[in-house]
PDB file of C-alpha atoms in Angstrom:
ATOM      1  CA  UNK A 173       7.652   6.104  49.047  1.00  0.00           C
ATOM      2  CA  UNK A 174       3.930   6.916  49.021  1.00  0.00           C
ATOM      3  CA  UNK A 175       4.066   8.699  45.557  1.00  0.00           C
ATOM      4  CA  UNK A 176       5.904   5.694  44.335  1.00  0.00           C
ATOM      5  CA  UNK A 177       2.939   3.435  45.241  1.00  0.00           C
ATOM      6  CA  UNK A 178       0.436   5.756  43.758  1.00  0.00           C
ATOM      7  CA  UNK A 179       2.518   5.811  40.264  1.00  0.00           C
ATOM      8  CA  UNK A 180       2.422   2.335  40.032  1.00  0.00           C
ATOM      9  CA  UNK A 181      -1.072   2.087  40.701  1.00  0.00           C
ATOM     10  CA  UNK A 182      -1.841   4.652  38.164  1.00  0.00           C
ATOM     11  CA  UNK A 183       0.549   2.957  35.589  1.00  0.00           C
ATOM     12  CA  UNK A 184      -1.409  -0.519  36.219  1.00  0.00           C
ATOM     13  CA  UNK A 185      -4.769   1.216  35.777  1.00  0.00           C
ATOM     14  CA  UNK A 186      -3.484   2.316  32.656  1.00  0.00           C
ATOM     15  CA  UNK A 187      -2.058  -0.562  31.387  1.00  0.00           C
ATOM     16  CA  UNK A 188      -5.717  -2.287  32.117  1.00  0.00           C
ATOM     17  CA  UNK A 189      -7.216   0.436  30.123  1.00  0.00           C
ATOM     18  CA  UNK A 190      -4.918   0.172  27.488  1.00  0.00           C
ATOM     19  CA  UNK A 191      -5.770  -3.449  27.329  1.00  0.00           C
ATOM     20  CA  UNK A 192      -9.449  -2.919  27.108  1.00  0.00           C
ATOM     21  CA  UNK A 193      -8.927  -0.356  24.381  1.00  0.00           C
ATOM     22  CA  UNK A 194      -6.556  -3.052  22.579  1.00  0.00           C
ATOM     23  CA  UNK A 195      -9.725  -5.386  22.382  1.00  0.00           C
ATOM     24  CA  UNK A 196     -12.036  -2.596  21.652  1.00  0.00           C
ATOM     25  CA  UNK A 197     -10.213  -1.829  18.347  1.00  0.00           C
ATOM     26  CA  UNK A 198     -10.050  -5.446  17.377  1.00  0.00           C
ATOM     27  CA  UNK A 199     -13.681  -5.208  17.090  1.00  0.00           C
ATOM     28  CA  UNK A 200     -14.155  -2.144  15.513  1.00  0.00           C
ATOM     29  CA  UNK A 201     -15.001  -1.980  11.968  1.00  0.00           C
ATOM     30  CA  UNK A 202     -13.796   1.510   9.896  1.00  0.00           C
ATOM     31  CA  UNK A 203     -14.709   1.865   6.193  1.00  0.00           C
ATOM     32  CA  UNK A 204     -12.568   3.086   3.459  1.00  0.00           C
ATOM     33  CA  UNK A 205     -13.471   3.834   0.059  1.00  0.00           C
ATOM     34  CA  UNK A 206     -12.218   5.488  -3.285  1.00  0.00           C
ATOM     35  CA  UNK A 207     -13.779   6.225  -6.884  1.00  0.00           C
ATOM     36  CA  UNK A 208     -16.536   7.782  -5.341  1.00  0.00           C
ATOM     37  CA  UNK A 209     -17.529   4.902  -3.193  1.00  0.00           C
ATOM     38  CA  UNK A 210     -17.212   2.451  -5.833  1.00  0.00           C
ATOM     39  CA  UNK A 211     -14.569   0.696  -3.982  1.00  0.00           C
ATOM     40  CA  UNK A 212     -15.204   0.148  -0.193  1.00  0.00           C
ATOM     41  CA  UNK A 213     -13.286  -1.780   1.812  1.00  0.00           C
ATOM     42  CA  UNK A 214     -13.849  -2.572   5.868  1.00  0.00           C
ATOM     43  CA  UNK A 215     -10.971  -2.856   8.354  1.00  0.00           C
ATOM     44  CA  UNK A 216     -10.829  -3.538  11.927  1.00  0.00           C
ATOM     45  CA  UNK A 217      -8.960  -1.366  14.397  1.00  0.00           C
ATOM     46  CA  UNK A 218      -6.107  -3.892  14.051  1.00  0.00           C
ATOM     47  CA  UNK A 219      -5.748  -3.042  10.529  1.00  0.00           C
ATOM     48  CA  UNK A 220      -7.438  -6.753   9.537  1.00  0.00           C
ATOM     49  CA  UNK A 221      -9.117  -6.146   6.093  1.00  0.00           C
ATOM     50  CA  UNK A 222     -12.257  -7.597   6.706  1.00  0.00           C
ATOM     51  CA  UNK A 223     -14.227  -7.357   3.147  1.00  0.00           C
ATOM     52  CA  UNK A 224     -13.997  -5.351  -0.143  1.00  0.00           C
ATOM     53  CA  UNK A 225     -17.147  -4.262  -2.599  1.00  0.00           C
ATOM     54  CA  UNK A 226     -16.767  -3.717  -5.693  1.00  0.00           C
ATOM     55  CA  UNK A 227     -19.170  -1.650  -8.217  1.00  0.00           C
ATOM     56  CA  UNK A 228     -19.421  -3.918 -10.988  1.00  0.00           C
ATOM     57  CA  UNK A 229     -19.350  -1.441 -13.620  1.00  0.00           C
ATOM     58  CA  UNK A 230     -15.851  -1.229 -12.418  1.00  0.00           C
ATOM     59  CA  UNK A 231     -15.198  -4.835 -13.577  1.00  0.00           C
ATOM     60  CA  UNK A 232     -13.168  -4.587 -17.170  1.00  0.00           C
ATOM     61  CA  UNK A 233     -10.793  -6.967 -18.054  1.00  0.00           C
ATOM     62  CA  UNK A 234      -9.049  -4.485 -20.217  1.00  0.00           C
ATOM     63  CA  UNK A 235      -8.542  -1.973 -17.652  1.00  0.00           C
ATOM     64  CA  UNK A 236      -7.409  -4.064 -14.225  1.00  0.00           C
ATOM     65  CA  UNK A 237      -4.739  -1.206 -13.172  1.00  0.00           C
ATOM     66  CA  UNK A 238      -7.469   1.292 -12.521  1.00  0.00           C
ATOM     67  CA  UNK A 239      -9.274  -1.227 -10.225  1.00  0.00           C
ATOM     68  CA  UNK A 240      -5.974  -2.282  -8.843  1.00  0.00           C
ATOM     69  CA  UNK A 241      -5.499   1.431  -7.948  1.00  0.00           C
ATOM     70  CA  UNK A 242      -8.690   2.055  -6.638  1.00  0.00           C
ATOM     71  CA  UNK A 243      -8.469  -0.784  -4.136  1.00  0.00           C
ATOM     72  CA  UNK A 244      -5.117   0.594  -3.010  1.00  0.00           C
ATOM     73  CA  UNK A 245      -6.753   3.934  -2.434  1.00  0.00           C
ATOM     74  CA  UNK A 246      -9.725   2.241  -0.652  1.00  0.00           C
ATOM     75  CA  UNK A 247      -7.120   0.223   1.826  1.00  0.00           C
ATOM     76  CA  UNK A 248      -5.144   3.037   2.189  1.00  0.00           C
ATOM     77  CA  UNK A 249      -8.008   5.458   3.365  1.00  0.00           C
ATOM     78  CA  UNK A 250      -9.041   2.839   5.729  1.00  0.00           C
ATOM     79  CA  UNK A 251      -5.643   2.558   7.244  1.00  0.00           C
ATOM     80  CA  UNK A 252      -5.427   6.477   7.692  1.00  0.00           C
ATOM     81  CA  UNK A 253      -8.749   6.333   9.415  1.00  0.00           C
ATOM     82  CA  UNK A 254      -7.647   3.338  11.693  1.00  0.00           C
ATOM     83  CA  UNK A 255      -4.543   5.305  12.681  1.00  0.00           C
ATOM     84  CA  UNK A 256      -6.824   8.386  13.523  1.00  0.00           C
ATOM     85  CA  UNK A 257      -9.476   6.498  15.439  1.00  0.00           C
ATOM     86  CA  UNK A 258      -6.410   4.424  17.186  1.00  0.00           C
ATOM     87  CA  UNK A 259      -4.512   7.961  18.422  1.00  0.00           C
ATOM     88  CA  UNK A 260      -8.060   9.359  19.472  1.00  0.00           C
ATOM     89  CA  UNK A 261      -8.885   6.205  21.781  1.00  0.00           C
ATOM     90  CA  UNK A 262      -5.042   6.280  22.793  1.00  0.00           C
ATOM     91  CA  UNK A 263      -5.156   9.999  24.163  1.00  0.00           C
ATOM     92  CA  UNK A 264      -8.586   8.789  26.149  1.00  0.00           C
ATOM     93  CA  UNK A 265      -6.639   6.194  27.759  1.00  0.00           C
ATOM     94  CA  UNK A 266      -3.419   8.214  28.467  1.00  0.00           C
ATOM     95  CA  UNK A 267      -5.297  10.931  29.973  1.00  0.00           C
ATOM     96  CA  UNK A 268      -3.755  13.693  27.830  1.00  0.00           C
ATOM     97  CA  UNK A 269      -0.128  12.491  29.236  1.00  0.00           C
ATOM     98  CA  UNK A 270       2.741  14.646  27.276  1.00  0.00           C
ATOM     99  CA  UNK A 271       4.433  11.933  25.468  1.00  0.00           C
ATOM    100  CA  UNK A 272       7.891  13.041  23.876  1.00  0.00           C
ATOM    101  CA  UNK A 273       7.330  13.527  20.224  1.00  0.00           C
ATOM    102  CA  UNK A 274       7.410  10.544  18.113  1.00  0.00           C
ATOM    103  CA  UNK A 275       6.841   8.440  20.806  1.00  0.00           C
ATOM    104  CA  UNK A 276       3.806   6.445  20.495  1.00  0.00           C
ATOM    105  CA  UNK A 277       1.387   4.043  22.917  1.00  0.00           C
ATOM    106  CA  UNK A 278       1.604   1.097  23.365  1.00  0.00           C
ATOM    107  CA  UNK A 279       5.639   0.971  23.139  1.00  0.00           C
TER     108      UNK A 279
END
């Protein structure tokens, strides 16, 4: 029974750390870029798009598709970075728990 109490305490501590991490991720700003930095986006750690910067030389009414593709690529770049950052911070919180393949926290 003593081990169960200790396990419950560890679970509560982990839950508290995860809540703190979630708050920190919401405040985090991660930049994604495309077109050699001609399109930049800033995204929170919760995948909320905060800003988009477009080099004026890309604005051409005759070639909107290129700009659309670069914006999409920059957003995808930022999303990948958010995912990597989240996984890194999650490992810090879980203390290297060996979770089954495919299982992500928070559940």
